[in-house]
XYZ file of C-alpha atoms in Angstrom:
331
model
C 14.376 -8.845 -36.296
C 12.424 -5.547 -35.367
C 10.558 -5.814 -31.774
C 7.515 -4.054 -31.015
C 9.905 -1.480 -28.612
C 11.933 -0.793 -31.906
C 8.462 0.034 -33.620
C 7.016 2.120 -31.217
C 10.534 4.427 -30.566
C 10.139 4.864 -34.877
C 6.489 5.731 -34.069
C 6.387 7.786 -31.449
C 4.051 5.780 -29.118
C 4.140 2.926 -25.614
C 5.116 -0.344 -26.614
C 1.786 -1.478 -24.622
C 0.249 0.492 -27.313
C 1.802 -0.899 -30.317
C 1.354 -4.636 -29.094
C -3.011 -3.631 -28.997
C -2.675 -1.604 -32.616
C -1.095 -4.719 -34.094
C -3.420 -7.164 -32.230
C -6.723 -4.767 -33.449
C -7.601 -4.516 -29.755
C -11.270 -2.402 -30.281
C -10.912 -1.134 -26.672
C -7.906 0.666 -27.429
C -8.799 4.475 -27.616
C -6.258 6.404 -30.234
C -6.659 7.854 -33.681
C -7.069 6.501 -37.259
C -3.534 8.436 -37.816
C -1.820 6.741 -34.718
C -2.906 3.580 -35.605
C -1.876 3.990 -39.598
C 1.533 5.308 -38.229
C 2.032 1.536 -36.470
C 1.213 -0.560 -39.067
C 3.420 1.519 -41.943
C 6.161 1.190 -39.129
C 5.556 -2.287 -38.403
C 5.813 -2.993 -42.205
C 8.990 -0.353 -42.749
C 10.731 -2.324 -40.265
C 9.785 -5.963 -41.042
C 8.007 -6.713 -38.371
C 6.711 -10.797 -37.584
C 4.490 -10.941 -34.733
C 5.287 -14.029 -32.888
C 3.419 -15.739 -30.346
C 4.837 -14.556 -26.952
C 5.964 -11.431 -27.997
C 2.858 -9.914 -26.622
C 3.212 -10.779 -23.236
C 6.578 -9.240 -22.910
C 5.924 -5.886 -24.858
C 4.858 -3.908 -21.216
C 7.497 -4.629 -18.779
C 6.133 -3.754 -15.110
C 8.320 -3.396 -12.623
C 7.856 -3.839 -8.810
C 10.292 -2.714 -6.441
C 9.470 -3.032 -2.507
C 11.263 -1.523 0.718
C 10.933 -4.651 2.489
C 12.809 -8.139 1.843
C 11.696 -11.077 0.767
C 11.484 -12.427 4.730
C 9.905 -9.274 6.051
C 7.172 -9.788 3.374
C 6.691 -13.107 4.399
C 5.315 -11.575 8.062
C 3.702 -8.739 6.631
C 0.201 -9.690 4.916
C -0.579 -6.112 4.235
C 2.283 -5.715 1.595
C 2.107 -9.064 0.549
C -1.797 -8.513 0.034
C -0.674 -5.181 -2.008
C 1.998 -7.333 -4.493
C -0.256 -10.161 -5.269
C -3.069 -7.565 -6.430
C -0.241 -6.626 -8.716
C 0.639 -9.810 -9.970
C -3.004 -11.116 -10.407
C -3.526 -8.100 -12.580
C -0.877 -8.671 -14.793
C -1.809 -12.179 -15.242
C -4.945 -11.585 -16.373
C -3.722 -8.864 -18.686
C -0.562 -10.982 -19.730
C 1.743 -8.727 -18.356
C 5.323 -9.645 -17.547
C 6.577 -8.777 -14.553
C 10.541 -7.543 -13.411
C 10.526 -7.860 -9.076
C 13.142 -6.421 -6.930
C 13.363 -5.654 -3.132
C 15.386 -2.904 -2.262
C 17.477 -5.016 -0.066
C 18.545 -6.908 -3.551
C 22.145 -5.666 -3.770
C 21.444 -4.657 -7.582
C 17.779 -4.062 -7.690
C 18.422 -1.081 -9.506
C 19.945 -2.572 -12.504
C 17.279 -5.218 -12.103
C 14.560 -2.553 -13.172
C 16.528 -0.836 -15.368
C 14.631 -1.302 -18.695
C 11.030 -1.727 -17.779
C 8.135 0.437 -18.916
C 6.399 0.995 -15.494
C 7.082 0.468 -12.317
C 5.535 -0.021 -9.152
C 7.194 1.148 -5.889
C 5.583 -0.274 -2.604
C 6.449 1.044 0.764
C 8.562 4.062 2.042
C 11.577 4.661 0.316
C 14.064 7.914 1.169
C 13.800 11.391 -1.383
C 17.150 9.857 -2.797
C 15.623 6.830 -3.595
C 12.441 8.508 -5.243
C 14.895 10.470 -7.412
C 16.520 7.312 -8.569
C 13.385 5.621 -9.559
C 12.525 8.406 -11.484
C 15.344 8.514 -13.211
C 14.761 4.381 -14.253
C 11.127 5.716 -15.282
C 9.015 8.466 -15.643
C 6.030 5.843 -15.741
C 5.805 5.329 -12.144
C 3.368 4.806 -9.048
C 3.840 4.734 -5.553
C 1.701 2.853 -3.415
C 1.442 3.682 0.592
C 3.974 6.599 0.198
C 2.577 9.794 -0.525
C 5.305 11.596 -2.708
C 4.633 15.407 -3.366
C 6.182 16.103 -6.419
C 3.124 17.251 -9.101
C 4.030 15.002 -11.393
C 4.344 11.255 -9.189
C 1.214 9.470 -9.059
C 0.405 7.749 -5.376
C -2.315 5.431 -3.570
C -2.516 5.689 0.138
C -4.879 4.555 2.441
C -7.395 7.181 3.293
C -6.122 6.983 7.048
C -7.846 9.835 8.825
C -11.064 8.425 7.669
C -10.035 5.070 8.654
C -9.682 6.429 12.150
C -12.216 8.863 12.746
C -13.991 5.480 11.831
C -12.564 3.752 14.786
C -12.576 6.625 17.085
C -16.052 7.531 16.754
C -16.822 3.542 17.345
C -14.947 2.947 20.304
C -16.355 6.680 21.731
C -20.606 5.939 21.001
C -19.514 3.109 23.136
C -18.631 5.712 26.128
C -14.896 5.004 25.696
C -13.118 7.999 26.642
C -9.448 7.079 27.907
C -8.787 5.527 24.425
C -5.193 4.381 24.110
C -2.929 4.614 20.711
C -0.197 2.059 19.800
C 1.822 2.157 16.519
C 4.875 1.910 14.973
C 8.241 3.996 14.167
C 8.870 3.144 10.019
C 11.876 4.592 8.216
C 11.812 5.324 4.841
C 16.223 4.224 3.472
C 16.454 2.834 6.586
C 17.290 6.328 8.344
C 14.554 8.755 7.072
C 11.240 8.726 10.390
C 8.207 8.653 8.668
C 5.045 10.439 10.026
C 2.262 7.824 10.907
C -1.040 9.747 9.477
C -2.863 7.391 11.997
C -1.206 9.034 15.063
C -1.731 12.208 13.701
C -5.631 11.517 13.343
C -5.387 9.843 16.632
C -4.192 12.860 18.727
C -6.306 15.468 16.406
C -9.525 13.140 17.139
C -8.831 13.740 21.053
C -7.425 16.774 20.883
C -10.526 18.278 19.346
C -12.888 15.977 22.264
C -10.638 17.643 25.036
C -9.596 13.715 26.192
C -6.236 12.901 27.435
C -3.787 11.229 25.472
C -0.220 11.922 26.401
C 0.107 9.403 28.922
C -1.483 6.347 26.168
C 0.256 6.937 23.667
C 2.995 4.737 22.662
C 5.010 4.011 19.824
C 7.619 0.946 19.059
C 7.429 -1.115 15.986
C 4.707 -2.306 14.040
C 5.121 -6.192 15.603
C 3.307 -8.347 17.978
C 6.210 -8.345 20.536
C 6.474 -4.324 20.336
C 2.221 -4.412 20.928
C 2.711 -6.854 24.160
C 5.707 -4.426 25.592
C 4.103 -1.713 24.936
C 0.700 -2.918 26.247
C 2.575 -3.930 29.429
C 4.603 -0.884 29.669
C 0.673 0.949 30.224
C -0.442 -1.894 32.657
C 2.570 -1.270 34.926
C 2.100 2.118 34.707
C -1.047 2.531 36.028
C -2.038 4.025 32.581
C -5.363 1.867 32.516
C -7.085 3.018 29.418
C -10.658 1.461 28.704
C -10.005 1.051 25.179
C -7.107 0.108 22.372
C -6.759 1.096 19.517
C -3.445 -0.083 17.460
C -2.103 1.268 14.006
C -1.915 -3.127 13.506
C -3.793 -6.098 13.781
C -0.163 -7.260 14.905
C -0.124 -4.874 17.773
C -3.441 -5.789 18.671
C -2.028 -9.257 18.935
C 0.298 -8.524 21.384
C -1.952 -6.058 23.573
C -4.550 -8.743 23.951
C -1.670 -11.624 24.744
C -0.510 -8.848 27.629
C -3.760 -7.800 28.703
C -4.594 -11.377 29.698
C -1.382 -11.591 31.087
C -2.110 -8.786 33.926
C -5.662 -10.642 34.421
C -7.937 -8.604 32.936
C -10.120 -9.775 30.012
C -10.928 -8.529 26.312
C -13.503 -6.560 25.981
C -14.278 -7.264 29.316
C -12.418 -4.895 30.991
C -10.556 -3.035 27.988
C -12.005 -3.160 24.245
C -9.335 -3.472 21.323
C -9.706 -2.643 17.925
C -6.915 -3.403 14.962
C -6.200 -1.929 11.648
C -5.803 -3.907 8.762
C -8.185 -6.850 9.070
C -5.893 -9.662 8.547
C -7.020 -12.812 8.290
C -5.977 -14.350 11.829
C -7.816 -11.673 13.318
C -11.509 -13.202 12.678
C -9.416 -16.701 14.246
C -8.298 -14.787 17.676
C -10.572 -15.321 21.167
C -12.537 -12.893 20.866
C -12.501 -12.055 17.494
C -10.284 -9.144 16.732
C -12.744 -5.518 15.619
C -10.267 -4.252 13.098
C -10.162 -1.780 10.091
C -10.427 -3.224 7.249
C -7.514 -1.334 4.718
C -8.050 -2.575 0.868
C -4.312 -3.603 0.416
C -5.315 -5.870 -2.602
C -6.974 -3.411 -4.272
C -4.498 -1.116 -3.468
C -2.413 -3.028 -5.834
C -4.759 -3.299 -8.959
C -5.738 0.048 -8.927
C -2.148 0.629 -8.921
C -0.989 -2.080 -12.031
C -4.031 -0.412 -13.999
C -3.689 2.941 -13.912
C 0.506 2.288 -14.707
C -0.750 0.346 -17.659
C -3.595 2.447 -18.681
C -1.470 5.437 -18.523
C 0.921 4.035 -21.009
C -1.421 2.488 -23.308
C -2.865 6.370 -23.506
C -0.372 8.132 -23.201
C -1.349 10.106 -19.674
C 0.838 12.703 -18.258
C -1.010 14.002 -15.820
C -0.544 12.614 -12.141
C -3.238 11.489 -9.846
C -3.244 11.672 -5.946
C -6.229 8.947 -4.465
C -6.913 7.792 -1.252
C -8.112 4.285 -0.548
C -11.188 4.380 1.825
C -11.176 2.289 4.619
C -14.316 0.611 6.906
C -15.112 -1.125 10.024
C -15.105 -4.126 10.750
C -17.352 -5.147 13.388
C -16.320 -8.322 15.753
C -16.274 -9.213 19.709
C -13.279 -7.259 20.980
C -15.155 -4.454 21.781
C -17.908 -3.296 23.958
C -20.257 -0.431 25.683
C -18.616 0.948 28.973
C -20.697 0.153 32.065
C-alpha cells in the first residue's frame, strides 16, 4: 500500500505537506499546480488515507547532549524538550527521542524528517546530524555554517540586564561564577555570559580578575567556589552566577561564613527556575525562555518543511529580569 512518504518522493514535495494537501488544510500556502500534482499522485499510486497515518507522516526527531539522568537535574533543558513535545502534540506530530549517550542514537534518528538537536555537541557530531538531515535546528548551540538554523539565548542582553541592576544599586566589586561545558565530551565551549561579564567591567574600569571563577554549572561547584572567594579575602558585594544552581550554592556558603543575603552580599541567578521564588530570600534571577525556546524551535522545523524553506535563520531569545529579595542598594 502507497504511504504518504512514497507520494510525496513521486511528487516532489515534504511528506508534512502531502498529509495537509490530502487533508484540504486551507492554511497550507502552495500552488493550484502543487496541490493537483498530490492528488494525481495519490490516485497513480493507490493511495487509502487511513486514520493514523496523519500523525506519523512528519517524523521529528530530538536528539540531546545530556542523558536521561542529567536531564532529570537540569530544568532548563528539560523546560526546552517539553516545549517540543507540547508542540507536537498539539500539531499531532510524532516524535523519534535519543540522547547522545544512547549507544545507537544515531540509527535511532535515522529516518526522520526534522530534527531537533539540544545542547552542545562537537563539529563531528554537527556533521553527522547533517548528514541524517538537512532539515535541522539547533537550539542553545550557535553553529556557523550559512545554511544551519539556531536559537540561543540572547545572553549579552541577558547580562548587561543584570549588570546594569546590580551596578544602579552601587555594586561595584561584582563577582562572576559559571561553568566549564564541553561540547563531545572534550571540545571547551565559550560561555557568552563570561564574555559579557568581563566586557561589562572591562568597559566600567572595575576589577574582575580576582572574582571570577569558573567550575561546573552545579550547586556544589557554586558553594566551593563561593567559599574558595570567602577564604580568600575576595569579598565582593555582589553575585552574579551563569545558574540559579550556582546561586544555590553561593547563598548555602555565604551563610556558612556568617554573613547574610542581601545583607551583606546581593545574588542574582540566571535562569529563573522554579525553586528559586521558594529559596530565603527569594532568589533575583534572569529569567531565560527555555520553553519557548523549544516551540519556536518544533515550528519553524515543521513550517520549514511544510514550505519548503531553504534559507537558514540565526535568532536570539531575549531574556529579562526578574526582580526578588536577594538583592539590594549598597550602604
Amino acid at each position: 500500500m502507497a504511504t504518504i512518504k512514497d507520494i510525496a518522493a513521486e511528487a516532489g514535495v515534504s511528506p508534512a505537506a502531502v498529509s495537509r494537501i490530502l487533508n484540504n488544510d486551507a492554511t497550507l500556502s502552495v500552488s493550484v499546480e502543487t496541490k493537483q500534482r498530490v492528488w494525481e499522485t495519490a490516485k497513480r499510486l493507490h493511495y487509502k488515507k487511513t486514520r493514523n497515518v496523519d500523525k506519523a507522516a512528519f517524523r521529528l526527531g530530538i536528539v540531546q547532549w545530556f542523558s536521561a539522568e542529567q536531564e532529570m537535574q537540569d530544568s532548563y533543558y528539560l523546560l526546552v524538550r517539553q516545549g517540543i513535545e507540547d508542540f507536537c502534540l498539539r500539531n499531532s506530530i510524532s516524535i523519534t527521542r535519543a540522547f547522545r549517550t544512547d549507544a545507537n542514537y544515531m540509527e535511532i534518528l535515522k529516518n526522520v524528517d526534522g530534527l531537533i538537536c539540544i545542547g552542545k555537541f562537537s563539529k563531528k557530531e554537527v556533521d553527522k546530524f547533517i548528514g541524517i538531515c538537512r532539515n535541522i535546528v539547533f537550539l542553545d548551540m550557535p553553529v556557523d555554517r550559512y545554511e544551519i538554523t539556531t536559537l540561543t539565548m540572547d545572553f549579552e542582553q541577558a547580562v548587561n540586564l543584570a549588570m546594569d541592576y546590580l551596578t544602579k544599586l552601587g555594586h561595584r566589586r561584582i563577582a562572576f561564577l559559571g561553568g566549564v561545558e564541553y561540547a563531545g565530551g572534550s571540545e571547551p565551549v565559550n560561555d557568552e555570559r563570561k564574555r559579557a561579564y568581563i566586557s561589562y567591567m572591562k568597559k566600567r574600569k572595575l576589577e574582575y580578575k580576582r572574582l571570577l571563577r569558573e567550575g561546573s554549572f552545579s550547586t556544589t561547584s557554586g558553594y566551593e567556589m563561593m567559599t574558595q572567594l570567602l577564604q580568600e579575602g575576595e569579598l565582593p558585594t555582589a553575585v552574579f552566577t551563569a545558574s540559579d544552581a550556582l546561586a544555590f550554592g553561593a547563598i548555602k556558603a555565604i551563610g556558612e561564613y556568617g554573613l547574610s543575603v542581601p545583607g551583606d552580599i546581593s545574588v542574582i541567578g540566571f535562569n529563573d527556575t522554579e525553586l528559586g521564588s521558594y529559596m530565603t530570600p527569594a532568589l533575583t534571577t534572569i529569567h531565560a525562555p527555555a520553553y519557548d525556546m523549544g516551540q519556536h524551535g518544533a515550528n519553524l522545523l515543521y513550517v520549514s518543511s511544510n514550505l519548503s524553506i531553504t534559507t537558514a535563520i540565526k535568532a536570539k531569545l531575549p531574556c529579562y529580569l526578574v526582580e526578588r529579595d536577594s538583592c539590594r542598594a549598597v550602604d
